[in-house]
Each structure stands twice: as structure tokens, then as C-alpha cells.
Amino acid sequence: MAPKHASTASVKLEAYRDLSLSPLPSPNLRARNFHTRPRSRTAVLAPLTLWISYNVFYKLSLVPAYSPAQMNSWLPYIGTVMVLAVLSLTSLLWSAFWQPPALHRFVLILIPANVGAWILIDSGNRLEQHGAFNMLIFAVIITPLNLVMLTFYNWWRLAAGGRRGSNRRDQERAKHGFFGVRIDDDAEAFKDDGGGLCEWKPTTAWMQLLPFRQNFFVGPLTCKADDSFSARFDGDKLVIDDCEATSTPIKSYIDDSLLQTLDGAGYSILPATREWGLPVKADSLKAPTNDFQMHVLDYVYNHTYAYTEPVTIDAGIDTVIARCGNVEPKLVYRITDVEAKSDIPAPESNLNIVTLFIDSVSRPMLHRRLPKTISALETLSHRPSLGQNTSTSSPTSSLYEFFRFHTVGINTGPNTRALWAGLPDDTTSGPPLWQQLRSAGYTTARVDSMCQDWDAYYNPGNTRNSTPAPPTLDHEFIAYSCLPPYLPPSKKLAGNFWGPTSIVPRCLSGEHQSTHALNYAEEFIRKYKGSERPFYINAGFMDSHEGSGEMLRAMDDRLSAFLNPATSPIDYSNTAVLILSDHGALMGLNYVFFENGKVERAEPFAALVLPDSYVAEEGRAERLVGARMKLVTAFDFYEMTRGLAGVRREEGGRGVDFVGGELPVRGCAEAGIPEADCQCV
């Protein structure tokens, strides 16, 4: 059977009628009719029916779930009853303007009181009680719906011109990759006997037609920095400048109670968590608090000191918090020296590896939300297969985007177990990439803006059940992401407006969480660039893991500067850069209500930058050009990363090192993708 090719779907907007509203009768007439006309009973029964309908449907949307899989199965039902609740309340609101004055005023008071009551009844952020997420979805639907009802005609005129054209270009761009390469380019070249390429189900990203950000109501996506004092590392000393405070209160992160008062400035040391074992790093999805976070905060409480002059910080400590009075503390970090690996032979490969992992972002969404990053990546590289130099300079690397990178499970668990450790399910465990590469002689680091140790959470069988434990990497920058106010000390408080799933800027010490992660990664790369041993860094970001689909924009400036060869610390002549995700969005309106969201959930982003000198050897260029259009999974990227580092492939692995070997044309079953997860047509 010949391969199917997805045709270019043009964006189609449904035409809406301009509904004219009849003039309202005078207030006196309306009041008189309420008491005298036969329709007065209907005037009461209709709003009452709508009010009851709203409460019934909203109550039904609060159905509890007891596992991520069960919640996923409930989503269509929750979405349906949520829409019915929105329509009921919207109808109640608009019908009030045609009711007698007394009933009109009563309804306008009843609606906010009723919504507020539901917030008090259930404002949970857990699977069992998810009222906060429901209310967010409810607000995100009902607010723009009613705004559109008021302004739709004028917006339509605007959309028919520049805005509509801009949105159509945005959707069309999402069907392309870097350099304008289309997903169906070269499809004919991959025909084989009786088979063909996997094609994504054609869908339309309707949510991209909105004329505003979905989280427009939170304001700018920026963080406000406080410049009243500064802090830095000067060699091995911490230096705090310009602090004029006479005292610094140290308050509890839990209940805001005063623990102590320091004279003048102060500082707190964050733990070197790379030496922590499972007892202090473990966390449970159902636990009311993050146990790992609690251990980090306890350590901070017990390692807080007054500052009087530049102070020497122990060599094993990377991160401190500088404090001055009541202003926001400063996060200060450095890269400390690690013990020489004299007992470990030099690795077979001398290729540095930088992995940037962005949770919950599809390939089309990354193109929509990170235009500066896309431009930076195109600037530093050749166009694959054409050898076209798109840079004003002479690039030393080539960029490959993988159009058919497909998930192997629904959420982070199965996808990252495959990606970092090649694990087929949660019943097995094994050393992750950073541990394997450290054992092979690499200098390694892991950065994560989620207060969660991946090994302890998803691969606990590989984590030592003691503390201190022998480290499995050389540097770890995770404890900073456990600090309030970014992450509240209770899972009930984290959610839509705080923590790693927030739809508002995730700020800490005047910067986005992702900025701190990239700053640390940059310092790591600068320290080890040019050293005798190659390095491997794995940096994780949560900016796209939220319900509005908008927060990814906040990291575009810093990420593009990190990757742009004019400002990047990376030496692209001897470094491989892998940028990828585990899956597309699992939250928000697009995933709950539209087929596009279901398809993009299974279509994570993946791109690889490799030095030209490396690609030119052993037929790698031809294999990479072919792999970018074939079905590829996290198992393949796991084996490919091991191959880049010269780590020998183990027998029985599910993946294919598509740089070192040929990636076959496969279907979902052959690639290890469950049938229920497959989005190929």
C-alpha cells in the first residue's frame, strides 16, 4: 500500500450571523408585566432551570480520579459537563437582561456568589479533588466566550484583515519545520515494499485563532527584579553588596512565623542533593506535601547565618540564598570543582552533549511559541540534505528536526523512563544516561526546574536507600526549584497560580525559573568547555507544563540567547545539542475539547544539532536525513545518546541508534508504540 500524505489543510472559520437585539421595554413596563402578565411565571422558571442546570453540571465535573490514567479517561466527560455548565451560566447571565429589574439584580448577585461557593467547596489541586483546575478551565471558557459575544462582530472584521492573516500564517508555519521544510517533503523517497511513512491525523489548531493570549488576565509574562542589593561569588567567597538593612527576619516557609532575626544581612546554604538517597528524595503523587521539598527547606532552616563580611563557602556547595531585610532574597550559584576521575578511563567519544528537555510541548507548539529560538537554531546550522548555508557566518554544525517523533505512553512516566533509561515499563529499573555517561568518563550535570528527583520518582529501584549515597552525577541543580514562593509548601496550594504548572510567571529571585536553569547550564558549559574530558548536561524545563499553552513564550529570549552562536557558551564544533520533549500538552482547552490537542499530545518536539565534522564520518549524514522523516521514539533517542557518547548498545534494547545505524521505516507496533496511543493514519 502506498504511503498516505497529509494534505495542507487551510484554516477555515465558520461564519457567524450578526444577531441584532430588540430594544428592551421601559423599566416600569417590565416591572408591571412581571406581576400582571401570564409569562411572569416563565420569567422565574427559566432562570431557575438554568441555575439548577449550572450547579448540577458543575458538580458532575468534580468527579474524583485516583490515578493519572483514570483522570485521562474522565477528561472527555469532564469537558462535556464543564461546557454544559458554562452554557447554562452564560444563558442565565444574558437572560437576566430581559428579566424584570428585581430578578435582574438578584441574578447578577447570585452568579458571583454561586461561583464563589464552588471555590470554597472544592479548590483542590489533586486527582481526587481538582476543583482549582476545573475552576480555571471554567474561567478560561466563560470569560472569552462572553467577551466574544460582546465584541465578535468587530473582531471578525479585524480577523478578516491582518489578524486573521497572521493566525493563518501561524497555523501554516506549524505544519513546517526549520528552514520551511514540510512534514511531507521527501515522503516518496521512503516508500518500501508494501509500506510507507506514518502520517499524523490532519487537524486544525482552533485555539490559535483567539485574538488574545489564553492567560491574558494574568498580565505581563515577566518577573520584576529587585536591585536594592546584590550578591555574587568571588572565587570561593560569597559577597553581598549594598545591603543597608539593620536586620533580616527569617520566617518559616510553612506558616510565615518568625524563626529568628539576623543582624544586618544573612545567607542560607542549599543542600548538595546529589549525595542524597531515596529516604530524603522520595515523593508520592498522593502525599499532601512534597517530602523532597520538606527536606530541602529543613536543610535551609538549619544552614542560615548572619553575614558581616565576605565569607568562604565550602567547596561542595553550588547554591546559596543571599538575604537582606524584607526584600526578596537573591539566588547565587556557581560550579565547584569535582574530584578527578583518575580511576575511570577516558571515554571513547570526545563529543560534548547538551540535552534541553522541555516538558509537555508538541512540535507545532514549540514553533508557535519560540520564534526567536527557532531563528537562533536556523542561524547556527546548515539546511539538512541541501547543504544550504543560511548564516552570514560559516556554521560548523547541522540541524535535524524529527517530524515523526511519537510518544510511547500518555504522560511523563513512560516517556521519560524510555528516554533517560531505556525502560519499557515501571516494573523495571536501571541507570539513567547521566549515570552511565559518568561511569564512562564524562563530567555530568543535571538541572531541573521541578522539585523532583527523576531517579527517585520514576526509577526508585536505581536509587540508593541511604543518605549520604554515592553520587551518580557530578553536579545537580534541583534544590532551588523547591523554594517558596515559587513552589508553595503544600500540594493543595500549588496549581494554576503557583508552582511548576502555573499559568502566571514562575518567578524566583527576580528571574524566571527557566532563566536560573539556563544560567547554571551556561556556567557549567563554560567551566568544562575545553577540558580533557567531555561533558554531559541534562537540563529540564516546566514552562510548557500548564493549562493555557502560553507560558512557553516567557523563556524564548533567554533560550535563544543560550543557543545563538553569537552569545552561546556552546562550542558547536565539538558539541551535540538535543532539544526535545516527552509529550505534547495534557492540560488546557485544546487537549480537552479538540482533536488537534489529542494528536499534538502524541507529537513531542525533537531536534538535534551535530558538528559537521562528526556528521561527515561513517555515513551519518545520510542516515540522519532519513531519520528526520521516519517514525522515531524515546527508545531511539536513548540509544542514539548512548551512541554519541560511545557507550555500547546493550542486547535486548528497544531503540535504534539512528546516527550509528539505519532507522527502518516502521509502524507504531514495530516502534514499540501502544495501539491505544498511536496517532498515525
PDB file of N, CA, C and O in Angstrom, residues 237-279:
ATOM      1  N   LYS A 237      34.394  32.813  47.838  1.00  0.00           N
ATOM      2  CA  LYS A 237      33.727  33.653  48.840  1.00  0.00           C
ATOM      3  C   LYS A 237      32.391  34.185  48.332  1.00  0.00           C
ATOM      4  O   LYS A 237      32.253  34.539  47.156  1.00  0.00           O
ATOM      5  N   LEU A 238      31.409  34.249  49.220  1.00  0.00           N
ATOM      6  CA  LEU A 238      30.131  34.896  48.949  1.00  0.00           C
ATOM      7  C   LEU A 238      30.240  36.362  49.343  1.00  0.00           C
ATOM      8  O   LEU A 238      30.660  36.677  50.465  1.00  0.00           O
ATOM      9  N   VAL A 239      29.873  37.258  48.439  1.00  0.00           N
ATOM     10  CA  VAL A 239      29.942  38.690  48.689  1.00  0.00           C
ATOM     11  C   VAL A 239      28.549  39.285  48.525  1.00  0.00           C
ATOM     12  O   VAL A 239      27.906  39.098  47.477  1.00  0.00           O
ATOM     13  N   ILE A 240      28.073  39.981  49.556  1.00  0.00           N
ATOM     14  CA  ILE A 240      26.796  40.698  49.499  1.00  0.00           C
ATOM     15  C   ILE A 240      27.093  42.191  49.560  1.00  0.00           C
ATOM     16  O   ILE A 240      27.754  42.667  50.496  1.00  0.00           O
ATOM     17  N   ASP A 241      26.632  42.939  48.560  1.00  0.00           N
ATOM     18  CA  ASP A 241      26.907  44.377  48.469  1.00  0.00           C
ATOM     19  C   ASP A 241      25.629  45.185  48.609  1.00  0.00           C
ATOM     20  O   ASP A 241      24.533  44.734  48.233  1.00  0.00           O
ATOM     21  N   ASP A 242      25.777  46.397  49.128  1.00  0.00           N
ATOM     22  CA  ASP A 242      24.721  47.424  49.144  1.00  0.00           C
ATOM     23  C   ASP A 242      23.518  47.061  49.998  1.00  0.00           C
ATOM     24  O   ASP A 242      22.426  47.586  49.786  1.00  0.00           O
ATOM     25  N   CYS A 243      23.684  46.178  50.956  1.00  0.00           N
ATOM     26  CA  CYS A 243      22.579  45.861  51.862  1.00  0.00           C
ATOM     27  C   CYS A 243      22.612  46.839  53.027  1.00  0.00           C
ATOM     28  O   CYS A 243      23.546  46.833  53.838  1.00  0.00           O
ATOM     29  N   GLU A 244      21.595  47.682  53.119  1.00  0.00           N
ATOM     30  CA  GLU A 244      21.535  48.692  54.172  1.00  0.00           C
ATOM     31  C   GLU A 244      20.591  48.303  55.300  1.00  0.00           C
ATOM     32  O   GLU A 244      20.351  49.097  56.211  1.00  0.00           O
ATOM     33  N   ALA A 245      20.059  47.109  55.245  1.00  0.00           N
ATOM     34  CA  ALA A 245      19.128  46.665  56.286  1.00  0.00           C
ATOM     35  C   ALA A 245      19.869  46.466  57.608  1.00  0.00           C
ATOM     36  O   ALA A 245      20.993  45.961  57.639  1.00  0.00           O
ATOM     37  N   THR A 246      19.237  46.867  58.695  1.00  0.00           N
ATOM     38  CA  THR A 246      19.830  46.673  60.028  1.00  0.00           C
ATOM     39  C   THR A 246      19.517  45.298  60.585  1.00  0.00           C
ATOM     40  O   THR A 246      20.190  44.829  61.502  1.00  0.00           O
ATOM     41  N   SER A 247      18.497  44.648  60.031  1.00  0.00           N
ATOM     42  CA  SER A 247      18.146  43.299  60.476  1.00  0.00           C
ATOM     43  C   SER A 247      17.447  42.561  59.343  1.00  0.00           C
ATOM     44  O   SER A 247      16.867  43.174  58.441  1.00  0.00           O
ATOM     45  N   THR A 248      17.508  41.241  59.409  1.00  0.00           N
ATOM     46  CA  THR A 248      16.883  40.391  58.399  1.00  0.00           C
ATOM     47  C   THR A 248      16.054  39.322  59.088  1.00  0.00           C
ATOM     48  O   THR A 248      16.609  38.433  59.743  1.00  0.00           O
ATOM     49  N   PRO A 249      14.739  39.384  58.981  1.00  0.00           N
ATOM     50  CA  PRO A 249      13.896  38.350  59.603  1.00  0.00           C
ATOM     51  C   PRO A 249      13.927  37.063  58.789  1.00  0.00           C
ATOM     52  O   PRO A 249      13.869  37.093  57.553  1.00  0.00           O
ATOM     53  N   ILE A 250      14.015  35.951  59.464  1.00  0.00           N
ATOM     54  CA  ILE A 250      13.954  34.633  58.822  1.00  0.00           C
ATOM     55  C   ILE A 250      12.626  34.000  59.228  1.00  0.00           C
ATOM     56  O   ILE A 250      12.405  33.681  60.396  1.00  0.00           O
ATOM     57  N   LYS A 251      11.741  33.826  58.245  1.00  0.00           N
ATOM     58  CA  LYS A 251      10.407  33.316  58.525  1.00  0.00           C
ATOM     59  C   LYS A 251      10.238  31.891  58.010  1.00  0.00           C
ATOM     60  O   LYS A 251      10.914  31.458  57.072  1.00  0.00           O
ATOM     61  N   SER A 252       9.308  31.193  58.630  1.00  0.00           N
ATOM     62  CA  SER A 252       9.007  29.830  58.222  1.00  0.00           C
ATOM     63  C   SER A 252       8.329  29.835  56.854  1.00  0.00           C
ATOM     64  O   SER A 252       7.436  30.650  56.594  1.00  0.00           O
ATOM     65  N   TYR A 253       8.751  28.937  55.984  1.00  0.00           N
ATOM     66  CA  TYR A 253       8.094  28.780  54.691  1.00  0.00           C
ATOM     67  C   TYR A 253       6.712  28.147  54.855  1.00  0.00           C
ATOM     68  O   TYR A 253       5.874  28.258  53.956  1.00  0.00           O
ATOM     69  N   ILE A 254       6.478  27.489  55.979  1.00  0.00           N
ATOM     70  CA  ILE A 254       5.237  26.754  56.174  1.00  0.00           C
ATOM     71  C   ILE A 254       4.099  27.656  56.620  1.00  0.00           C
ATOM     72  O   ILE A 254       3.021  27.689  56.023  1.00  0.00           O
ATOM     73  N   ASP A 255       4.324  28.426  57.710  1.00  0.00           N
ATOM     74  CA  ASP A 255       3.243  29.244  58.271  1.00  0.00           C
ATOM     75  C   ASP A 255       3.607  30.713  58.426  1.00  0.00           C
ATOM     76  O   ASP A 255       2.877  31.473  59.057  1.00  0.00           O
ATOM     77  N   ASP A 256       4.761  31.122  57.865  1.00  0.00           N
ATOM     78  CA  ASP A 256       5.190  32.521  57.878  1.00  0.00           C
ATOM     79  C   ASP A 256       5.529  33.030  59.285  1.00  0.00           C
ATOM     80  O   ASP A 256       5.629  34.234  59.499  1.00  0.00           O
ATOM     81  N   SER A 257       5.703  32.125  60.232  1.00  0.00           N
ATOM     82  CA  SER A 257       6.072  32.549  61.588  1.00  0.00           C
ATOM     83  C   SER A 257       7.548  32.951  61.624  1.00  0.00           C
ATOM     84  O   SER A 257       8.365  32.469  60.838  1.00  0.00           O
ATOM     85  N   LEU A 258       7.895  33.844  62.541  1.00  0.00           N
ATOM     86  CA  LEU A 258       9.267  34.337  62.666  1.00  0.00           C
ATOM     87  C   LEU A 258      10.119  33.295  63.384  1.00  0.00           C
ATOM     88  O   LEU A 258       9.843  32.923  64.521  1.00  0.00           O
ATOM     89  N   LEU A 259      11.186  32.830  62.736  1.00  0.00           N
ATOM     90  CA  LEU A 259      12.079  31.834  63.320  1.00  0.00           C
ATOM     91  C   LEU A 259      13.263  32.483  64.029  1.00  0.00           C
ATOM     92  O   LEU A 259      13.675  32.052  65.097  1.00  0.00           O
ATOM     93  N   GLN A 260      13.825  33.521  63.428  1.00  0.00           N
ATOM     94  CA  GLN A 260      14.933  34.244  64.027  1.00  0.00           C
ATOM     95  C   GLN A 260      15.103  35.566  63.298  1.00  0.00           C
ATOM     96  O   GLN A 260      14.552  35.775  62.215  1.00  0.00           O
ATOM     97  N   THR A 261      15.868  36.451  63.902  1.00  0.00           N
ATOM     98  CA  THR A 261      16.180  37.737  63.287  1.00  0.00           C
ATOM     99  C   THR A 261      17.693  37.909  63.272  1.00  0.00           C
ATOM    100  O   THR A 261      18.348  37.822  64.316  1.00  0.00           O
ATOM    101  N   LEU A 262      18.240  38.126  62.071  1.00  0.00           N
ATOM    102  CA  LEU A 262      19.676  38.292  61.913  1.00  0.00           C
ATOM    103  C   LEU A 262      20.034  39.771  61.939  1.00  0.00           C
ATOM    104  O   LEU A 262      19.275  40.612  61.436  1.00  0.00           O
ATOM    105  N   ASP A 263      21.183  40.083  62.508  1.00  0.00           N
ATOM    106  CA  ASP A 263      21.690  41.453  62.457  1.00  0.00           C
ATOM    107  C   ASP A 263      22.271  41.703  61.072  1.00  0.00           C
ATOM    108  O   ASP A 263      23.177  40.993  60.619  1.00  0.00           O
ATOM    109  N   GLY A 264      21.756  42.723  60.387  1.00  0.00           N
ATOM    110  CA  GLY A 264      22.236  43.027  59.044  1.00  0.00           C
ATOM    111  C   GLY A 264      21.769  42.004  58.031  1.00  0.00           C
ATOM    112  O   GLY A 264      20.643  41.498  58.097  1.00  0.00           O
ATOM    113  N   ALA A 265      22.653  41.664  57.080  1.00  0.00           N
ATOM    114  CA  ALA A 265      22.317  40.718  56.020  1.00  0.00           C
ATOM    115  C   ALA A 265      22.478  39.286  56.517  1.00  0.00           C
ATOM    116  O   ALA A 265      22.940  39.039  57.633  1.00  0.00           O
ATOM    117  N   GLY A 266      22.103  38.341  55.666  1.00  0.00           N
ATOM    118  CA  GLY A 266      22.241  36.934  56.008  1.00  0.00           C
ATOM    119  C   GLY A 266      22.320  36.081  54.761  1.00  0.00           C
ATOM    120  O   GLY A 266      22.164  36.579  53.627  1.00  0.00           O
ATOM    121  N   TYR A 267      22.578  34.822  54.959  1.00  0.00           N
ATOM    122  CA  TYR A 267      22.608  33.899  53.826  1.00  0.00           C
ATOM    123  C   TYR A 267      22.222  32.502  54.296  1.00  0.00           C
ATOM    124  O   TYR A 267      22.375  32.145  55.468  1.00  0.00           O
ATOM    125  N   SER A 268      21.682  31.733  53.347  1.00  0.00           N
ATOM    126  CA  SER A 268      21.299  30.345  53.606  1.00  0.00           C
ATOM    127  C   SER A 268      21.946  29.462  52.555  1.00  0.00           C
ATOM    128  O   SER A 268      22.052  29.841  51.383  1.00  0.00           O
ATOM    129  N   ILE A 269      22.370  28.289  52.971  1.00  0.00           N
ATOM    130  CA  ILE A 269      23.011  27.339  52.067  1.00  0.00           C
ATOM    131  C   ILE A 269      21.991  26.304  51.608  1.00  0.00           C
ATOM    132  O   ILE A 269      21.236  25.753  52.414  1.00  0.00           O
ATOM    133  N   LEU A 270      21.952  26.052  50.297  1.00  0.00           N
ATOM    134  CA  LEU A 270      21.115  24.987  49.760  1.00  0.00           C
ATOM    135  C   LEU A 270      21.898  23.685  49.738  1.00  0.00           C
ATOM    136  O   LEU A 270      23.117  23.698  49.514  1.00  0.00           O
ATOM    137  N   PRO A 271      21.235  22.562  49.955  1.00  0.00           N
ATOM    138  CA  PRO A 271      21.957  21.287  50.072  1.00  0.00           C
ATOM    139  C   PRO A 271      22.537  20.799  48.749  1.00  0.00           C
ATOM    140  O   PRO A 271      22.012  21.098  47.670  1.00  0.00           O
ATOM    141  N   ALA A 272      23.622  20.043  48.851  1.00  0.00           N
ATOM    142  CA  ALA A 272      24.201  19.340  47.704  1.00  0.00           C
ATOM    143  C   ALA A 272      23.439  18.032  47.535  1.00  0.00           C
ATOM    144  O   ALA A 272      23.839  16.977  48.035  1.00  0.00           O
ATOM    145  N   THR A 273      22.309  18.095  46.854  1.00  0.00           N
ATOM    146  CA  THR A 273      21.378  16.962  46.819  1.00  0.00           C
ATOM    147  C   THR A 273      21.889  15.777  46.022  1.00  0.00           C
ATOM    148  O   THR A 273      21.291  14.698  46.074  1.00  0.00           O
ATOM    149  N   ARG A 274      22.963  15.926  45.280  1.00  0.00           N
ATOM    150  CA  ARG A 274      23.482  14.793  44.503  1.00  0.00           C
ATOM    151  C   ARG A 274      23.928  13.651  45.405  1.00  0.00           C
ATOM    152  O   ARG A 274      24.042  12.512  44.958  1.00  0.00           O
ATOM    153  N   GLU A 275      24.177  13.955  46.698  1.00  0.00           N
ATOM    154  CA  GLU A 275      24.608  12.934  47.642  1.00  0.00           C
ATOM    155  C   GLU A 275      23.446  12.413  48.492  1.00  0.00           C
ATOM    156  O   GLU A 275      23.662  11.626  49.410  1.00  0.00           O
ATOM    157  N   TRP A 276      22.235  12.840  48.182  1.00  0.00           N
ATOM    158  CA  TRP A 276      21.070  12.373  48.925  1.00  0.00           C
ATOM    159  C   TRP A 276      20.553  11.069  48.327  1.00  0.00           C
ATOM    160  O   TRP A 276      20.581  10.866  47.115  1.00  0.00           O
ATOM    161  N   GLY A 277      20.032  10.208  49.199  1.00  0.00           N
ATOM    162  CA  GLY A 277      19.464   8.940  48.758  1.00  0.00           C
ATOM    163  C   GLY A 277      17.950   8.959  48.772  1.00  0.00           C
ATOM    164  O   GLY A 277      17.305   9.995  49.004  1.00  0.00           O
ATOM    165  N   LEU A 278      17.361   7.805  48.532  1.00  0.00           N
ATOM    166  CA  LEU A 278      15.911   7.681  48.404  1.00  0.00           C
ATOM    167  C   LEU A 278      15.137   8.161  49.624  1.00  0.00           C
ATOM    168  O   LEU A 278      14.078   8.789  49.462  1.00  0.00           O
ATOM    169  N   PRO A 279      15.598   7.937  50.868  1.00  0.00           N
ATOM    170  CA  PRO A 279      14.802   8.374  52.019  1.00  0.00           C
ATOM    171  C   PRO A 279      14.500   9.864  52.046  1.00  0.00           C
ATOM    172  O   PRO A 279      13.469  10.275  52.579  1.00  0.00           O
TER     173      PRO A 279
END
